[in-house]
Structure formats: C-alpha cells, structure tokens
Tab-separated table of C-alpha atoms in Angstrom:
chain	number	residue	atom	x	y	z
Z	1	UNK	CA	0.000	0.000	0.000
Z	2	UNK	CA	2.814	2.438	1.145
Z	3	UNK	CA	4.909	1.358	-2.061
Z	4	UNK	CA	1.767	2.165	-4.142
Z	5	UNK	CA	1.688	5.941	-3.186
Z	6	UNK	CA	5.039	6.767	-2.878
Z	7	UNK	CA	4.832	5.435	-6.753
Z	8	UNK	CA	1.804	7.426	-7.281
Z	9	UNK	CA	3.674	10.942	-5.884
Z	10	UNK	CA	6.579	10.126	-8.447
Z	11	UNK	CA	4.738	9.269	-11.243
Z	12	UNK	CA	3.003	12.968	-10.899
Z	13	UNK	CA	5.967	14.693	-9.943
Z	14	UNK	CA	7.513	13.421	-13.192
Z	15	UNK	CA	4.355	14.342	-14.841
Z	16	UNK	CA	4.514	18.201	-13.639
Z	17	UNK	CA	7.925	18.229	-14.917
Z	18	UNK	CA	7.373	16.960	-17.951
Z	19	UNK	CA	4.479	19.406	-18.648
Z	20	UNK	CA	6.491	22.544	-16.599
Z	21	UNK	CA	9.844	22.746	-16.826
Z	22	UNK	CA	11.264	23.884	-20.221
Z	23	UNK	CA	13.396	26.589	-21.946
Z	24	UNK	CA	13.398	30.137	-23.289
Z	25	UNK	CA	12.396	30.147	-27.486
Z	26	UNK	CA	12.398	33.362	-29.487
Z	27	UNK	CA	9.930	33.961	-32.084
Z	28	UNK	CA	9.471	36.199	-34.950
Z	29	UNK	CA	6.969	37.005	-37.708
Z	30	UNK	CA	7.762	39.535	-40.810
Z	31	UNK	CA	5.420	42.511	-41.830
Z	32	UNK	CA	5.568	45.489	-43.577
Z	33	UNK	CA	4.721	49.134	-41.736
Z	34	UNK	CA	4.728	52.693	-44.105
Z	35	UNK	CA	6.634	55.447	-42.626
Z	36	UNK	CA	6.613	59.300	-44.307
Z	37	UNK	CA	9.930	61.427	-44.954
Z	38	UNK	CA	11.112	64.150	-46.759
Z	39	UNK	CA	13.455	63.473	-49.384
Z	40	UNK	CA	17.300	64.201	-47.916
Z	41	UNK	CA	18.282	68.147	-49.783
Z	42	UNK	CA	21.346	66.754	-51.168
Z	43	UNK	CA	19.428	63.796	-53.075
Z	44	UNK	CA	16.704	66.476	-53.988
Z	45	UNK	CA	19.595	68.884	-55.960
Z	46	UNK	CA	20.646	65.783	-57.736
Z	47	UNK	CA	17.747	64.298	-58.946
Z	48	UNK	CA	15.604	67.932	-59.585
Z	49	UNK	CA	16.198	70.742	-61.164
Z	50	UNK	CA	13.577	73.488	-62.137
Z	51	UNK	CA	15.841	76.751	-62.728
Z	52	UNK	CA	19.073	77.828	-62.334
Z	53	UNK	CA	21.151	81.846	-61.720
Z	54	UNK	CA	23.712	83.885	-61.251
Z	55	UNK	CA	23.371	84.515	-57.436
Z	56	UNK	CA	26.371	86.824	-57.976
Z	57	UNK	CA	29.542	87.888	-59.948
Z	58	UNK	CA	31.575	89.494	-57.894
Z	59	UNK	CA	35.217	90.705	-59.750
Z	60	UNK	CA	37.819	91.062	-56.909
Z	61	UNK	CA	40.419	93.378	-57.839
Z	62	UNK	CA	42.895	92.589	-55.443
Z	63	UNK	CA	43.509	89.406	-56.525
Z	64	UNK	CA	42.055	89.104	-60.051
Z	65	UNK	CA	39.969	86.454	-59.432
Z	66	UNK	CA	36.159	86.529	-60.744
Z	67	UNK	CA	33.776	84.666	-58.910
Z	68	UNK	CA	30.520	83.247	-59.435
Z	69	UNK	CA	27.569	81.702	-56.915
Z	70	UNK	CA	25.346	79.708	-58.628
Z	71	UNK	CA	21.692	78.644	-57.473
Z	72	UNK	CA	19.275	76.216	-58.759
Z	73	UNK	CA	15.702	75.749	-57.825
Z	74	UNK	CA	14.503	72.236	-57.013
Z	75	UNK	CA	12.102	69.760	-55.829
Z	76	UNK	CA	11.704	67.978	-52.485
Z	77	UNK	CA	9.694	65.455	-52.008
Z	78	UNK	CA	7.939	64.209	-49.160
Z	79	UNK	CA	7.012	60.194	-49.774
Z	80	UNK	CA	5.499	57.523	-48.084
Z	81	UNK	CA	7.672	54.487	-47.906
Z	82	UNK	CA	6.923	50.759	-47.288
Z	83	UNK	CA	9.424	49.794	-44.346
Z	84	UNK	CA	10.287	46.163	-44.142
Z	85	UNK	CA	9.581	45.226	-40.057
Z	86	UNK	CA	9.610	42.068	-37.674
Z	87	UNK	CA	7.726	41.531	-34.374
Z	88	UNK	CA	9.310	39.570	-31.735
Z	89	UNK	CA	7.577	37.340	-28.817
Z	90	UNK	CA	9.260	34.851	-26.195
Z	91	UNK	CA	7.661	31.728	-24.814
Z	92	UNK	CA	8.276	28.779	-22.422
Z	93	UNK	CA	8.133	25.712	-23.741
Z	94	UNK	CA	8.909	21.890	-21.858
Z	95	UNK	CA	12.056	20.152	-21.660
Z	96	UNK	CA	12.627	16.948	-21.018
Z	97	UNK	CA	16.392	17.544	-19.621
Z	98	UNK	CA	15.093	18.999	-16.707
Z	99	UNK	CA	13.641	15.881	-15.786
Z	100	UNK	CA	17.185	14.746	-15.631
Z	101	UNK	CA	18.321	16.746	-13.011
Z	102	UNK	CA	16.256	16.962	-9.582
Z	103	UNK	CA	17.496	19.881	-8.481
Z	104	UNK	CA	15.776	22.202	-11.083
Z	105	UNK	CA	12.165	20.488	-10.067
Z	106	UNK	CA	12.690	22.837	-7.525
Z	107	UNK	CA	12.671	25.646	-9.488
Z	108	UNK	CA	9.270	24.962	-11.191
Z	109	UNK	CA	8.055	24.346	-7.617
Z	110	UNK	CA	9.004	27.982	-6.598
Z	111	UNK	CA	8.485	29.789	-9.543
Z	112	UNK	CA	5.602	27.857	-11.953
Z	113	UNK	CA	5.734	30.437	-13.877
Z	114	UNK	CA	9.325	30.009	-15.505
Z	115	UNK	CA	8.566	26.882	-15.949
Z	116	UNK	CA	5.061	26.292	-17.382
Z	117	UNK	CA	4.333	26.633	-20.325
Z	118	UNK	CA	3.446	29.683	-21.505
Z	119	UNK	CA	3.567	32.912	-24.605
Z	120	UNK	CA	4.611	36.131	-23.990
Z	121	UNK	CA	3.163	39.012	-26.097
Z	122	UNK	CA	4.065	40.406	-29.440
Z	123	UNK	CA	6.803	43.502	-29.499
Z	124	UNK	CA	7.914	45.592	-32.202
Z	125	UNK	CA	7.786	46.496	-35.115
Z	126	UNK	CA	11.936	46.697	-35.563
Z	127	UNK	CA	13.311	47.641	-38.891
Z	128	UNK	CA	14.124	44.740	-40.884
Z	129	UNK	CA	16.126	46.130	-44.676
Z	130	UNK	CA	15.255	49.149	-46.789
Z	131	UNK	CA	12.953	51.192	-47.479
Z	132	UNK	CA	11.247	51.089	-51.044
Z	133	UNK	CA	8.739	53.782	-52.332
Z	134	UNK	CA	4.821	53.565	-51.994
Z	135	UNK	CA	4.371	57.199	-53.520
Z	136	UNK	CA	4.940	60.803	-53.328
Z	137	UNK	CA	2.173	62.812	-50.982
Z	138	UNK	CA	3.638	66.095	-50.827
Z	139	UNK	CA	6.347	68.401	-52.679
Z	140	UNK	CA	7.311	71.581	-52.395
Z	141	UNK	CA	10.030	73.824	-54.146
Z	142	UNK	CA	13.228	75.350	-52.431
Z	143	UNK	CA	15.983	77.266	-53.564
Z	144	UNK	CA	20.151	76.334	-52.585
Z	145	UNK	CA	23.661	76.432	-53.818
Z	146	UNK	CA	24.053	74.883	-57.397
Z	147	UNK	CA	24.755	70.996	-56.759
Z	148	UNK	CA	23.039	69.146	-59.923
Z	149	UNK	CA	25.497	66.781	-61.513
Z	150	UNK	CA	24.860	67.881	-65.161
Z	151	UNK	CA	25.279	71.373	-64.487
Z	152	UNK	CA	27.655	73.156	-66.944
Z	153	UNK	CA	29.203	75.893	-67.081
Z	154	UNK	CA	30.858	78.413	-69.859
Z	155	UNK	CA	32.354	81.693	-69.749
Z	156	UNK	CA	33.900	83.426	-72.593
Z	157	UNK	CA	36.176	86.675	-71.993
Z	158	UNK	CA	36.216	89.427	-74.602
Z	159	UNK	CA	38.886	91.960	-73.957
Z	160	UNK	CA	39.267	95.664	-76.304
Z	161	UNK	CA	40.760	98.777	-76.953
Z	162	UNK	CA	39.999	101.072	-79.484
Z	163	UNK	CA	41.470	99.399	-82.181
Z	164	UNK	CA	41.175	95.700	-81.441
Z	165	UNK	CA	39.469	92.564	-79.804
Z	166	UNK	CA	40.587	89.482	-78.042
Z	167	UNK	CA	38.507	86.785	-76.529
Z	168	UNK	CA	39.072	83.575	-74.668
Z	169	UNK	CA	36.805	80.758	-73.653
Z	170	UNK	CA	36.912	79.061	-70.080
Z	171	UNK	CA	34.872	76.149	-68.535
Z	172	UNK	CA	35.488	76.224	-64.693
Z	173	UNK	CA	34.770	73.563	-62.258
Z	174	UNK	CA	31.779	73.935	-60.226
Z	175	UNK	CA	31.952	73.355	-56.543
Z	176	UNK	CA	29.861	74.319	-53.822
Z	177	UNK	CA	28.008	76.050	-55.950
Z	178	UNK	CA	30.585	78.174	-56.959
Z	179	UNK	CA	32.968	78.761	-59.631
Z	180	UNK	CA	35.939	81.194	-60.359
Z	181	UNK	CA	38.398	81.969	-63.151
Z	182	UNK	CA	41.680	84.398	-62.633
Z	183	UNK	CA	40.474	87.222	-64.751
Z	184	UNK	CA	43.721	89.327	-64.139
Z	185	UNK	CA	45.930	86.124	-65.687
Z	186	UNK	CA	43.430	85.715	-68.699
Z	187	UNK	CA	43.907	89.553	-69.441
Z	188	UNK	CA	47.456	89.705	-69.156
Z	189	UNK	CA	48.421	86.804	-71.797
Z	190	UNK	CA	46.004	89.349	-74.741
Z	191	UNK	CA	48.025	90.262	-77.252
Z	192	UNK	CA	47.327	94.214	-76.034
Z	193	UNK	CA	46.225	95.904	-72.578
Z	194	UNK	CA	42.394	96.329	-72.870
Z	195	UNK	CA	40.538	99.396	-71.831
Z	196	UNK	CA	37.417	97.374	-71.480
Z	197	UNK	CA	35.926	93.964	-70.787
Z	198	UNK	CA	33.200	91.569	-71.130
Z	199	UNK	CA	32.808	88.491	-69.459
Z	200	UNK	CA	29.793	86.511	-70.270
Z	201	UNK	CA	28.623	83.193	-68.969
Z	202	UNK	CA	26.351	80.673	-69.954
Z	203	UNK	CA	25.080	77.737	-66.879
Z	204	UNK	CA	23.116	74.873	-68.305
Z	205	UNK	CA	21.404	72.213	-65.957
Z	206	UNK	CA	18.957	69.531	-67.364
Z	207	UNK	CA	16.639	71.407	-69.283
Z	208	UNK	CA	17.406	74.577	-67.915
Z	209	UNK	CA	19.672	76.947	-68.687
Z	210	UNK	CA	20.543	80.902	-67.761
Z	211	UNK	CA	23.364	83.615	-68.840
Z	212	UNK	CA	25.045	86.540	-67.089
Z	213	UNK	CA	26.947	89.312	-68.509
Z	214	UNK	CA	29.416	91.886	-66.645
Z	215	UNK	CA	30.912	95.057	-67.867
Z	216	UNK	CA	34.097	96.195	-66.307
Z	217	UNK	CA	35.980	99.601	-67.742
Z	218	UNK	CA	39.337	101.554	-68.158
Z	219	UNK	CA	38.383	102.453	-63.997
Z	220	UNK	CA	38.212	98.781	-62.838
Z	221	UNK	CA	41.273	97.581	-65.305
Z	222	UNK	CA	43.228	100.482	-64.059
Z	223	UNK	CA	42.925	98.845	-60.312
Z	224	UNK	CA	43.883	95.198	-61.830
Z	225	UNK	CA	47.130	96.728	-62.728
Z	226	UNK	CA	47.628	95.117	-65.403
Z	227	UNK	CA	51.037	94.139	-66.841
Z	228	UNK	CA	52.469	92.099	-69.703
Z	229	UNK	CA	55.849	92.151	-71.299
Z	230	UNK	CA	54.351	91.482	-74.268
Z	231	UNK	CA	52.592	95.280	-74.474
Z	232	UNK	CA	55.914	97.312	-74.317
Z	233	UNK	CA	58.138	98.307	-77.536
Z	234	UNK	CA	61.595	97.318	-76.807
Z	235	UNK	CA	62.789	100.873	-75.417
Z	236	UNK	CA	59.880	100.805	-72.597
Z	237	UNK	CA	61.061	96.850	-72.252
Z	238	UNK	CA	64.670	98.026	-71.090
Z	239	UNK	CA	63.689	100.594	-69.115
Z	240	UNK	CA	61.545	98.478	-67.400
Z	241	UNK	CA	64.514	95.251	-67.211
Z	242	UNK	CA	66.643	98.377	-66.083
Z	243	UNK	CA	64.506	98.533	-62.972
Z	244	UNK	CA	63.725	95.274	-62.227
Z	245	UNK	CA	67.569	94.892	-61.807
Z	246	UNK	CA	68.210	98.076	-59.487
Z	247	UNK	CA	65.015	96.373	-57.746
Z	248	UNK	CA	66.956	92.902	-57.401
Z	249	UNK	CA	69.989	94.438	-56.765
Z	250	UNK	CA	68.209	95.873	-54.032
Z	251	UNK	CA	67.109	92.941	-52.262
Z	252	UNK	CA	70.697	91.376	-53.392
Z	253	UNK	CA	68.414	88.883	-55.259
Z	254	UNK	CA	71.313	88.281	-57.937
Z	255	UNK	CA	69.474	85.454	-59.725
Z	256	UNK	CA	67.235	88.057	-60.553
Z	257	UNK	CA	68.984	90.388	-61.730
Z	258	UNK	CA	70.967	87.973	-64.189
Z	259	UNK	CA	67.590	86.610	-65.194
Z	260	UNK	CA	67.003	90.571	-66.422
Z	261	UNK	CA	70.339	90.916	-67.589
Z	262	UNK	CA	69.761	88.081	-70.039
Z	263	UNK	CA	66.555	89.718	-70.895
Z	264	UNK	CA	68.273	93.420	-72.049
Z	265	UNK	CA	70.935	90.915	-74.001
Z	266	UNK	CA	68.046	89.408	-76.012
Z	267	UNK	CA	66.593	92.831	-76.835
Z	268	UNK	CA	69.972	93.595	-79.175
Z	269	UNK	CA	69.587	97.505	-78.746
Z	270	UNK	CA	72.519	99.717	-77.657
Z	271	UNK	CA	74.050	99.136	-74.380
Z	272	UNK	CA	75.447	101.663	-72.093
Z	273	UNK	CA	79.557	101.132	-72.091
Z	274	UNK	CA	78.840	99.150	-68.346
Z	275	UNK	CA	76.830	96.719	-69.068
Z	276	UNK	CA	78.917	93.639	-69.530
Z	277	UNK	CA	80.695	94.656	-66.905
Z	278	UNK	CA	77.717	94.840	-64.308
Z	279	UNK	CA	76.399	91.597	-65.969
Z	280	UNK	CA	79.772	89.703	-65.344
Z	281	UNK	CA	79.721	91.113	-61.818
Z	282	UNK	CA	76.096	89.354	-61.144
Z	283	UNK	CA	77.222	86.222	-62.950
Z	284	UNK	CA	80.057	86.367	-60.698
Z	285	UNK	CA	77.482	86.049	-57.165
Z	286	UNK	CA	75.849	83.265	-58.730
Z	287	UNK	CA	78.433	81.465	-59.130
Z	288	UNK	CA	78.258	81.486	-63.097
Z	289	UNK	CA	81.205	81.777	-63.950
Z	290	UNK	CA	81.417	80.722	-67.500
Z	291	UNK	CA	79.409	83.260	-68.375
Z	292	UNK	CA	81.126	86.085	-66.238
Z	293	UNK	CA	84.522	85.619	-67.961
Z	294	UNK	CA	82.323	85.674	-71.548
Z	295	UNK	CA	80.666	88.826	-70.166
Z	296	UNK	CA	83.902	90.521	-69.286
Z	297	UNK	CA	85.529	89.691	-72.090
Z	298	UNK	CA	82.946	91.460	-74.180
Z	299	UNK	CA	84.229	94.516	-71.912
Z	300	UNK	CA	87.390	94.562	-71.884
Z	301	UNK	CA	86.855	94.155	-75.966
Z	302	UNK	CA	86.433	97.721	-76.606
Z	303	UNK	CA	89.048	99.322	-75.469
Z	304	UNK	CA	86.704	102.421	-74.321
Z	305	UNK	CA	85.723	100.430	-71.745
Z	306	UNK	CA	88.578	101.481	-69.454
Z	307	UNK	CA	86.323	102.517	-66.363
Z	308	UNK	CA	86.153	99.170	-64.786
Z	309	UNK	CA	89.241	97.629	-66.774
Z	310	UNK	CA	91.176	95.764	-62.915
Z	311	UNK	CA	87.981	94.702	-61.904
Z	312	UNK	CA	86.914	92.983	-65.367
Z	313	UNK	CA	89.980	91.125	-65.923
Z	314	UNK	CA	89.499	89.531	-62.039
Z	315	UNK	CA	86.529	87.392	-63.750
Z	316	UNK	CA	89.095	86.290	-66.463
C-alpha cells in the first residue's frame, strides 16, 4: 500500500515536470509598416532641377579672381515608404532535460511560472532592410547652392581697346556652388592691354539653362594693374629690365637680376659702355662663372671700356 503511493507521488511529480519545466524560445513574424519622410536636400539637388542663376559675380580686384555663386531651384519630395519590419515574442516551452536533473524540479516548484508553459506578447515592429517607395504625398520647391550633376558651365572673356578685340573661352569647375576663373591672368596673356571687358557666362542644368553678362571699364582695369611684357616696344622693355635689376639688386636677389640681364641681351639695342661689366659682376654672385669671364671679355673688348678695366679682368 505504502509502495503504491510513494509510486503514485513520483509518477506525478515526473508528470509536472514533464508538462512545466522547459526553456526560453524566441519567435518572430515579418510585416511590412509605411513610414513618411522628406526626401534628404542633397538627393533632392541631384535628382531635380527646375531653374538655375547667377546669385552673384563678384570681380575682386585685389587678386584678379572673378567669382561666381550659382543657385538652382529644385524639388523635395515628401514620400510615403513601405518599411520592411519584424515583431518579436518569447515563450516557455517543456524540456525533457530537466527531468534529468532533480534539483531544477525545484525551481518549477518555486516559480511555476518560468517553468510552465506559456507565450509572452508580441513587441515591435523593428526595422528589418530598406525602405522602397509607396508614392509621393507632398512636394514643395526650395531654392540652394548649385549641386546638380549635369550642371555646366561656360564663360567666354572678350577683352578691347579702341582698335582691337581678343577673346578667350573658359569652362570652370563647379563646386559648392561656386565657380571662379583668374580674370587678371586671362587679361594679361592678350596680345594688347584692354581698356574694357566683357565676361559673359552661360550655366546649363537639365533642361534649364541661364546667362550673365558683366561690364568692367578703363576704372576697374586700371585697379587690376595690369602688366604684360608682351605690351611694351623694346625701349619701354629696357627701361623696365633696367629697374627690375636696381630692384633685385636691391634685395641682393642676384638670380634676378641675371635673369634681367639676359633679358636686355636678347633685346639687341645699344648698351650703355657698363653693361657687360655689371652683368659679369652678377654672374660672378651666382656662381656662373662661365658666363662672367664671356661677359667681361665682351668689356674689356672695346678698349673704351677702361672705367672698370682691374675689376673685369678679375673674372678672367
């Protein structure tokens, strides 16, 4: 009889432990949810373009550089996009290790409720991959720097005097929404020093395009300073290599001052009785001295050229 229930307590201990005890199992099920969002400004510029302009051309005459801010006109979208989602639930479920051990009956005894078992309730939704387009609801239009990637740009330079006309074509990179070309450089390699200019762009975009024109006068060009070798008759050319060298000489820059002595050589007008002699004396503190014994022997080869005679023959 006693054998009989101590069987009887076993067998439904074993039973309550086969139908409570178990372990932890994660579940999830896939969905889709639709979330709203305006389309990001940068993506916006890229993909729309309604008009473009000249902000502003702004020529900056201490450097020479002529700069341009350029604006487009675009649309944003706001869309409603199907977002990929999972939910997630936990629930008990039996195990027959825990039969096994003993020891962990105990903890069904204590706690039924980690053991039995049981479903917990759905959580989420949790983004689960990217987000794909149900359709635009709104748009609106907004201006901003230039940033479409078809945008071109063009600007042609026509320089004049009174008697003649130059003109030079440029295509600058856009970035930022701005673009620049060194006006001063372009002037200076004309074939003559303008009294006026025109500079003249054309910005294309998609479909759109725009133009801007600027004037600048004798008054502006006159603050450029302009200069180019190229402009002067030989006469104004070595009076102007006569003072860069005083200037060189000045700063005891000799490599400079050969580099204008060179330039006076070139010009083959008449020399002042000295000048071989002050070239040989430059080549000298360069450390030329090839060419300082040549340009004291074309000194000491007229024998006018007494002034300076000792000194000449020392780069012999």
């Amino acid at each position: 009889m006693t054998s009989s229930r101590v069987v009887s307590v076993l067998l439904a201990l074993t039973l309550f432990a086969l139908t409570g005890c178990g372990t932890t199992h994660s579940h999830t099920r896939n969905g889709v949810s639709q979330v709203e969002a305006w389309q990001p400004e940068y993506e916006a510029k890229q993909t729309s373009v309604k008009d473009v302009t000249f902000k502003s051309s702004t020529l900056f005459v201490g450097d020479g550089w002529y700069v341009m801010e350029l604006e487009q006109t675009y649309l944003v979208q706001k869309v409603l996009y199907d977002q990929p989602v999972y939910y997630s639930r936990y629930s008990k479920e039996p195990n027959l290790l825990y039969i096994l051990n003993p020891f962990l009956w105990l903890i069904c005894l204590d706690t039924p409720s980690e053991c039995f078992g049981r479903e917990g309730e759905w959580s989420g939704p949790y983004d689960n991959g990217d987000k794909t387009v149900a359709r635009v609801i709104d748009q609106e239009s907004r201006s901003g720097y230039l940033a479409h990637p078809s945008a071109e740009l063009k600007v042609s330079v026509v320089a004049s005097n009174q008697a003649r006309e130059w003109h030079e074509t440029f295509q600058p990179r856009i970035s930022g929404g701005k673009a620049s070309i060194n006006l001063k450089e372009a002037l200076e390699s004309a074939p003559f020093k303008p009294t006026s200019v025109v500079v003249h762009g054309e910005l294309r975009a998609g479909d759109v395009s725009t133009s801007h024109t600027s004037l600048y006068k004798q008054a502006t060009l006159d603050r450029l300073n302009l200069f180019s070798e190229s402009w002067l008759s030989k006469p104004e050319l070595y009076t102007h290599y006569v003072h860069q060298i005083r200037s060189c000489m000045n700063e005891s820059d000799y490599k400079c001052a050969v580099q204008q002595f060179f330039k006076i050589q070139a010009l083959r007008v008449q020399l002042p009785d000295t000048f071989y002699f002050h070239f040989a004396k430059a080549l000298s503190r360069v450390g030329d001295t090839d060419n300082a014994r040549k340009a004291a022997q074309m000194y000491l080869k007229d024998s006018r050229h007494m002034a300076y005679a000792a000194e000449a023959e020392a780069y012999l």
